[in-house]
Amino acid sequence: MYQLFCDSNCELWYTEIEKFHLKFISMPYVLDGQEYYYDLGKETDFKHFYKRMREGAVPVTSAINEQNYIDYFEPDLKAGKDIFYITFSHKLSATFNSMDRAIATLKEQYPDRVIRTFDTKAISLGAGFQVYYAAQKYAEGASMDELEAFLENMREHTATYFVVDDLVYLKRGGRISALTAAFGSLLGIKPMLKIMPDGSLESVGKIKGAKKVYSEFIRMMHELDCDIENYEVEAIHADCEEFCQGFVQALKKEFGEGINVHSQFVGPVIGSHCGPGTLGVIFYAKNK
């Protein structure tokens, strides 16, 4: 028997976590001097968070420490369960150094238990997309080996693209230069970013004007042969619901009213780095 874990940077909504009896590691952020741990939307005040960002507040995120990981994992190990933890991209955080140390310590204390991790090489619902379908397999009784094989395939076909409204947040995080940020903001250029195969983040295009974002996302979905028959399309937004709903309507116009599209907020931890006004799309790409 094993317990399936994920973390709040996968941004799978809390109702799905509860439905599949998953456990999650909550990642911290600090806003206005107060520390919070993201609860996957259960009691999060998204509007207040993004309002404060627009007002000039600078939220800060941090990695959790070795003891935090031990505290999450040890109760299940003590209960005789193995652990399978599906993580967000190791390329995007130093927190996994603490995780590795914690696992090494726990393996010494519980030598008969198995602790396995899987790097989705994605973040936000790019990771949550993989967790969601893996959770279905978990609920059906898949073994750890079967689950890992399933995830390896899902990872290869998960496409994640997004655009940001204000380049200052990417500049602050070191993703783009100050000159690029100033130039882009002046011309109204929105960079399109992609989660790369190794789990890193790169700019893969520039879009001038919000209306063209929809058509560019849809173009990528066609180019990569999005599987809308068997998988959801995820539309995520950082407090730009009208912009997101416009994209949902564009998807229905392009692919038909029957398309299974789900939309939700980007959480505060990811939102701290991309900023309000961000719009993203995640889908299963047959040709990725």
Short mmCIF file of C-alpha atoms in Angstrom, two decimals:
data_model
loop_
_atom_site.label_atom_id
_atom_site.label_comp_id
_atom_site.label_asym_id
_atom_site.label_seq_id
_atom_site.Cartn_x
_atom_site.Cartn_y
_atom_site.Cartn_z
CA MET A 1 0.00 0.00 0.00
CA TYR A 2 1.24 3.50 -0.77
CA GLN A 3 0.11 7.08 -0.30
CA LEU A 4 0.08 9.44 -3.29
CA PHE A 5 1.44 12.93 -2.60
CA CYS A 6 1.64 16.09 -4.69
CA ASP A 7 2.37 19.70 -3.79
CA SER A 8 0.42 22.94 -3.95
CA ASN A 9 2.52 24.19 -6.87
CA CYS A 10 0.64 21.69 -9.03
CA GLU A 11 -2.43 23.85 -8.30
CA LEU A 12 -4.90 20.99 -8.64
CA TRP A 13 -8.07 22.27 -6.96
CA TYR A 14 -8.59 21.13 -3.37
CA THR A 15 -11.85 19.31 -4.21
CA GLU A 16 -9.93 16.96 -6.53
CA ILE A 17 -7.30 16.37 -3.85
CA GLU A 18 -10.03 15.37 -1.42
CA LYS A 19 -11.92 13.30 -4.01
CA PHE A 20 -8.90 11.10 -4.73
CA HIS A 21 -7.63 11.01 -1.11
CA LEU A 22 -4.31 12.58 -2.03
CA LYS A 23 -2.02 14.38 0.37
CA PHE A 24 -0.24 17.57 -0.63
CA ILE A 25 2.76 19.56 0.49
CA SER A 26 1.77 23.19 0.92
CA MET A 27 4.23 25.75 -0.41
CA PRO A 28 4.66 29.07 1.44
CA TYR A 29 4.44 32.70 0.44
CA VAL A 30 4.65 35.96 2.38
CA LEU A 31 2.33 38.89 1.68
CA ASP A 32 2.48 42.14 3.64
CA GLY A 33 4.74 40.52 6.23
CA GLN A 34 2.42 37.58 6.91
CA GLU A 35 3.28 34.01 5.91
CA TYR A 36 0.68 31.80 4.26
CA TYR A 37 0.68 28.25 2.93
CA TYR A 38 -1.33 27.77 -0.25
CA ASP A 39 -4.37 25.55 0.41
CA LEU A 40 -5.28 24.90 -3.25
CA GLY A 41 -8.18 27.31 -3.19
CA LYS A 42 -10.02 26.08 -0.12
CA GLU A 43 -9.90 29.38 1.77
CA THR A 44 -7.60 31.50 -0.41
CA ASP A 45 -8.63 35.10 -1.03
CA PHE A 46 -7.36 35.39 -4.61
CA LYS A 47 -8.93 38.80 -5.18
CA HIS A 48 -7.17 40.30 -2.15
CA PHE A 49 -3.83 38.77 -3.13
CA TYR A 50 -3.84 40.16 -6.67
CA LYS A 51 -5.31 43.49 -5.54
CA ARG A 52 -2.34 43.94 -3.22
CA MET A 53 0.06 43.07 -6.04
CA ARG A 54 -1.55 45.71 -8.26
CA GLU A 55 -1.22 48.18 -5.40
CA GLY A 56 2.51 47.53 -5.25
CA ALA A 57 2.88 44.77 -2.65
CA VAL A 58 5.73 42.37 -3.41
CA PRO A 59 4.92 38.84 -2.24
CA VAL A 60 7.88 36.58 -1.51
CA THR A 61 8.11 32.81 -1.90
CA SER A 62 10.61 30.41 -0.36
CA ALA A 63 11.62 26.76 -0.31
CA ILE A 64 10.48 24.59 2.58
CA ASN A 65 13.13 22.92 4.71
CA GLU A 66 14.18 19.33 5.34
CA GLN A 67 12.14 19.00 8.53
CA ASN A 68 8.99 20.15 6.73
CA TYR A 69 9.31 17.24 4.31
CA ILE A 70 9.93 14.82 7.15
CA ASP A 71 6.82 16.07 8.93
CA TYR A 72 4.73 15.48 5.81
CA PHE A 73 6.07 12.01 5.00
CA GLU A 74 6.79 10.37 8.34
CA PRO A 75 3.20 9.70 9.52
CA ASP A 76 2.54 7.49 6.49
CA LEU A 77 5.88 5.72 6.82
CA LYS A 78 5.13 5.03 10.49
CA ALA A 79 1.76 3.62 9.42
CA GLY A 80 3.54 1.13 7.15
CA LYS A 81 2.77 2.88 3.87
CA ASP A 82 5.13 3.61 1.00
CA ILE A 83 5.11 7.07 -0.60
CA PHE A 84 4.86 8.24 -4.20
CA TYR A 85 5.33 12.01 -4.52
CA ILE A 86 4.56 13.75 -7.81
CA THR A 87 6.50 17.03 -7.80
CA PHE A 88 6.55 20.25 -9.76
CA SER A 89 9.62 20.96 -11.91
CA HIS A 90 12.93 20.51 -10.11
CA LYS A 91 14.41 23.14 -12.46
CA LEU A 92 12.26 25.86 -10.93
CA SER A 93 13.06 25.62 -7.21
CA ALA A 94 15.81 24.86 -4.72
CA THR A 95 13.31 23.14 -2.43
CA PHE A 96 14.19 19.72 -3.81
CA ASN A 97 17.63 19.84 -2.20
CA SER A 98 15.79 19.80 1.13
CA MET A 99 13.52 17.06 -0.13
CA ASP A 100 16.45 14.84 -1.11
CA ARG A 101 18.06 15.26 2.33
CA ALA A 102 14.77 14.48 4.06
CA ILE A 103 14.24 11.32 2.00
CA ALA A 104 17.78 10.15 2.75
CA THR A 105 17.14 10.60 6.46
CA LEU A 106 13.78 8.83 6.31
CA LYS A 107 15.18 5.89 4.35
CA GLU A 108 17.68 5.32 7.12
CA GLN A 109 14.91 5.32 9.72
CA TYR A 110 12.46 3.26 7.63
CA PRO A 111 14.61 0.95 5.50
CA ASP A 112 11.67 -1.31 4.62
CA ARG A 113 9.62 1.52 3.15
CA VAL A 114 9.76 2.87 -0.41
CA ILE A 115 9.79 6.60 -1.13
CA ARG A 116 9.52 7.37 -4.81
CA THR A 117 9.35 10.79 -6.48
CA PHE A 118 8.40 11.81 -10.00
CA ASP A 119 9.37 15.13 -11.58
CA THR A 120 6.53 16.37 -13.82
CA LYS A 121 8.94 18.94 -15.31
CA ALA A 122 6.02 21.35 -15.17
CA ILE A 123 4.39 23.80 -12.80
CA SER A 124 0.92 25.12 -11.99
CA LEU A 125 -1.73 23.05 -13.75
CA GLY A 126 0.93 21.74 -16.12
CA ALA A 127 1.90 19.61 -13.12
CA GLY A 128 -1.66 19.36 -11.84
CA PHE A 129 -2.83 18.02 -15.20
CA GLN A 130 -0.48 15.08 -14.73
CA VAL A 131 -1.45 14.63 -11.08
CA TYR A 132 -5.16 14.60 -11.95
CA TYR A 133 -4.94 11.75 -14.44
CA ALA A 134 -2.43 9.86 -12.29
CA ALA A 135 -4.84 10.16 -9.36
CA GLN A 136 -7.45 8.36 -11.42
CA LYS A 137 -5.03 5.49 -11.95
CA TYR A 138 -4.16 5.55 -8.25
CA ALA A 139 -7.86 5.27 -7.37
CA GLU A 140 -8.13 2.30 -9.73
CA GLY A 141 -5.38 0.50 -7.80
CA ALA A 142 -2.36 1.06 -10.06
CA SER A 143 0.95 -0.13 -8.62
CA MET A 144 3.82 2.33 -8.17
CA ASP A 145 5.54 0.93 -11.26
CA GLU A 146 2.35 1.24 -13.29
CA LEU A 147 1.80 4.78 -12.07
CA GLU A 148 5.34 5.83 -12.94
CA ALA A 149 5.05 4.38 -16.44
CA PHE A 150 1.76 6.22 -16.93
CA LEU A 151 3.28 9.50 -15.73
CA GLU A 152 6.30 9.16 -18.00
CA ASN A 153 3.92 9.08 -20.95
CA MET A 154 1.76 11.94 -19.63
CA ARG A 155 4.81 14.12 -19.05
CA GLU A 156 5.87 13.73 -22.68
CA HIS A 157 2.45 14.92 -23.89
CA THR A 158 1.68 17.76 -21.46
CA ALA A 159 1.92 21.19 -23.12
CA THR A 160 1.96 24.37 -21.02
CA TYR A 161 1.90 27.89 -22.49
CA PHE A 162 1.13 31.25 -20.92
CA VAL A 163 1.40 34.98 -21.44
CA VAL A 164 1.90 37.66 -18.80
CA ASP A 165 0.32 41.10 -18.59
CA ASP A 166 3.24 42.94 -17.01
CA LEU A 167 6.85 41.99 -17.66
CA VAL A 168 8.06 43.48 -14.37
CA TYR A 169 7.33 40.26 -12.48
CA LEU A 170 9.40 38.11 -14.83
CA LYS A 171 12.18 40.71 -14.63
CA ARG A 172 12.08 40.65 -10.84
CA GLY A 173 12.42 36.87 -10.91
CA GLY A 174 15.37 37.04 -13.30
CA ARG A 175 13.50 35.44 -16.21
CA ILE A 176 14.06 38.39 -18.55
CA SER A 177 16.40 41.41 -18.59
CA ALA A 178 15.41 44.91 -17.48
CA LEU A 179 15.92 46.17 -21.05
CA THR A 180 13.63 43.51 -22.51
CA ALA A 181 11.01 44.28 -19.88
CA ALA A 182 11.08 48.01 -20.61
CA PHE A 183 10.97 47.45 -24.37
CA GLY A 184 8.12 44.96 -24.16
CA SER A 185 6.02 47.11 -21.85
CA LEU A 186 6.50 50.15 -24.07
CA LEU A 187 5.28 48.36 -27.18
CA GLY A 188 2.49 46.40 -25.49
CA ILE A 189 4.21 43.13 -26.29
CA LYS A 190 3.18 40.05 -24.36
CA PRO A 191 5.79 37.29 -24.30
CA MET A 192 4.50 33.76 -24.75
CA LEU A 193 6.33 31.40 -22.45
CA LYS A 194 6.55 27.64 -22.49
CA ILE A 195 7.58 24.96 -20.04
CA MET A 196 10.41 23.21 -21.86
CA PRO A 197 11.02 19.42 -21.92
CA ASP A 198 13.67 19.72 -19.19
CA GLY A 199 11.27 21.60 -16.91
CA SER A 200 12.77 25.05 -17.46
CA LEU A 201 10.86 28.14 -18.58
CA GLU A 202 11.60 29.92 -21.86
CA SER A 203 10.10 32.65 -24.01
CA VAL A 204 9.00 31.16 -27.34
CA GLY A 205 7.23 34.09 -28.96
CA LYS A 206 5.91 37.63 -28.69
CA ILE A 207 2.29 38.64 -29.05
CA LYS A 208 1.22 42.25 -29.56
CA GLY A 209 -2.25 42.83 -28.17
CA ALA A 210 -4.44 40.75 -25.90
CA LYS A 211 -6.85 39.65 -28.66
CA LYS A 212 -4.09 37.81 -30.50
CA VAL A 213 -3.34 35.67 -27.44
CA TYR A 214 -6.40 33.51 -28.09
CA SER A 215 -5.51 32.82 -31.71
CA GLU A 216 -1.89 32.06 -30.84
CA PHE A 217 -2.87 29.58 -28.13
CA ILE A 218 -5.32 27.92 -30.50
CA ARG A 219 -2.68 27.80 -33.22
CA MET A 220 -0.36 25.92 -30.86
CA MET A 221 -3.15 23.52 -29.94
CA HIS A 222 -3.68 22.68 -33.62
CA GLU A 223 0.05 22.49 -34.33
CA LEU A 224 0.60 20.02 -31.48
CA ASP A 225 -2.63 18.11 -32.25
CA CYS A 226 -4.42 18.72 -28.95
CA ASP A 227 -6.44 15.66 -27.83
CA ILE A 228 -9.78 17.17 -26.83
CA GLU A 229 -11.59 13.84 -27.01
CA ASN A 230 -9.88 12.18 -24.06
CA TYR A 231 -8.47 15.01 -21.95
CA GLU A 232 -9.53 18.32 -20.46
CA VAL A 233 -8.12 21.63 -21.65
CA GLU A 234 -7.05 23.78 -18.69
CA ALA A 235 -7.34 27.57 -18.84
CA ILE A 236 -5.69 29.35 -15.94
CA HIS A 237 -5.68 33.02 -15.05
CA ALA A 238 -4.19 35.37 -12.48
CA ASP A 239 -7.22 37.50 -11.65
CA CYS A 240 -8.29 38.23 -15.23
CA GLU A 241 -11.52 36.25 -15.34
CA GLU A 242 -13.05 38.17 -18.25
CA PHE A 243 -9.91 37.61 -20.33
CA CYS A 244 -9.99 33.92 -19.43
CA GLN A 245 -13.69 33.51 -20.19
CA GLY A 246 -13.10 35.15 -23.56
CA PHE A 247 -10.52 32.45 -24.23
CA VAL A 248 -12.95 29.73 -23.14
CA GLN A 249 -15.51 31.08 -25.62
CA ALA A 250 -12.86 31.19 -28.34
CA LEU A 251 -12.08 27.53 -27.63
CA LYS A 252 -15.75 26.58 -27.91
CA LYS A 253 -16.07 28.48 -31.16
CA GLU A 254 -13.00 26.75 -32.59
CA PHE A 255 -13.47 23.21 -31.26
CA GLY A 256 -17.21 23.05 -30.58
CA GLU A 257 -19.42 23.59 -27.54
CA GLY A 258 -18.69 20.08 -26.33
CA ILE A 259 -15.02 20.76 -25.58
CA ASN A 260 -14.17 19.87 -21.99
CA VAL A 261 -12.47 23.03 -20.77
CA HIS A 262 -11.85 23.86 -17.12
CA SER A 263 -10.77 27.27 -15.85
CA GLN A 264 -9.42 28.43 -12.49
CA PHE A 265 -7.18 30.93 -10.70
CA VAL A 266 -3.41 30.78 -10.63
CA GLY A 267 -2.46 30.41 -6.96
CA PRO A 268 -0.47 32.97 -4.94
CA VAL A 269 2.87 31.13 -5.06
CA ILE A 270 2.95 30.94 -8.87
CA GLY A 271 1.17 34.29 -9.11
CA SER A 272 3.98 35.93 -7.17
CA HIS A 273 6.28 35.23 -10.11
CA CYS A 274 3.98 35.76 -13.11
CA GLY A 275 1.84 38.60 -11.78
CA PRO A 276 -1.83 39.56 -12.21
CA GLY A 277 -3.23 39.40 -15.72
CA THR A 278 -1.46 36.17 -16.66
CA LEU A 279 -3.35 33.72 -18.87
CA GLY A 280 -2.27 30.14 -19.53
CA VAL A 281 -3.37 27.00 -21.33
CA ILE A 282 -2.50 23.36 -20.62
CA PHE A 283 -3.48 20.47 -22.87
CA TYR A 284 -2.57 16.95 -23.99
CA ALA A 285 -0.43 17.29 -27.13
CA LYS A 286 -0.30 14.23 -29.35
CA ASN A 287 2.61 15.64 -31.36
CA LYS A 288 4.66 17.23 -28.59
#
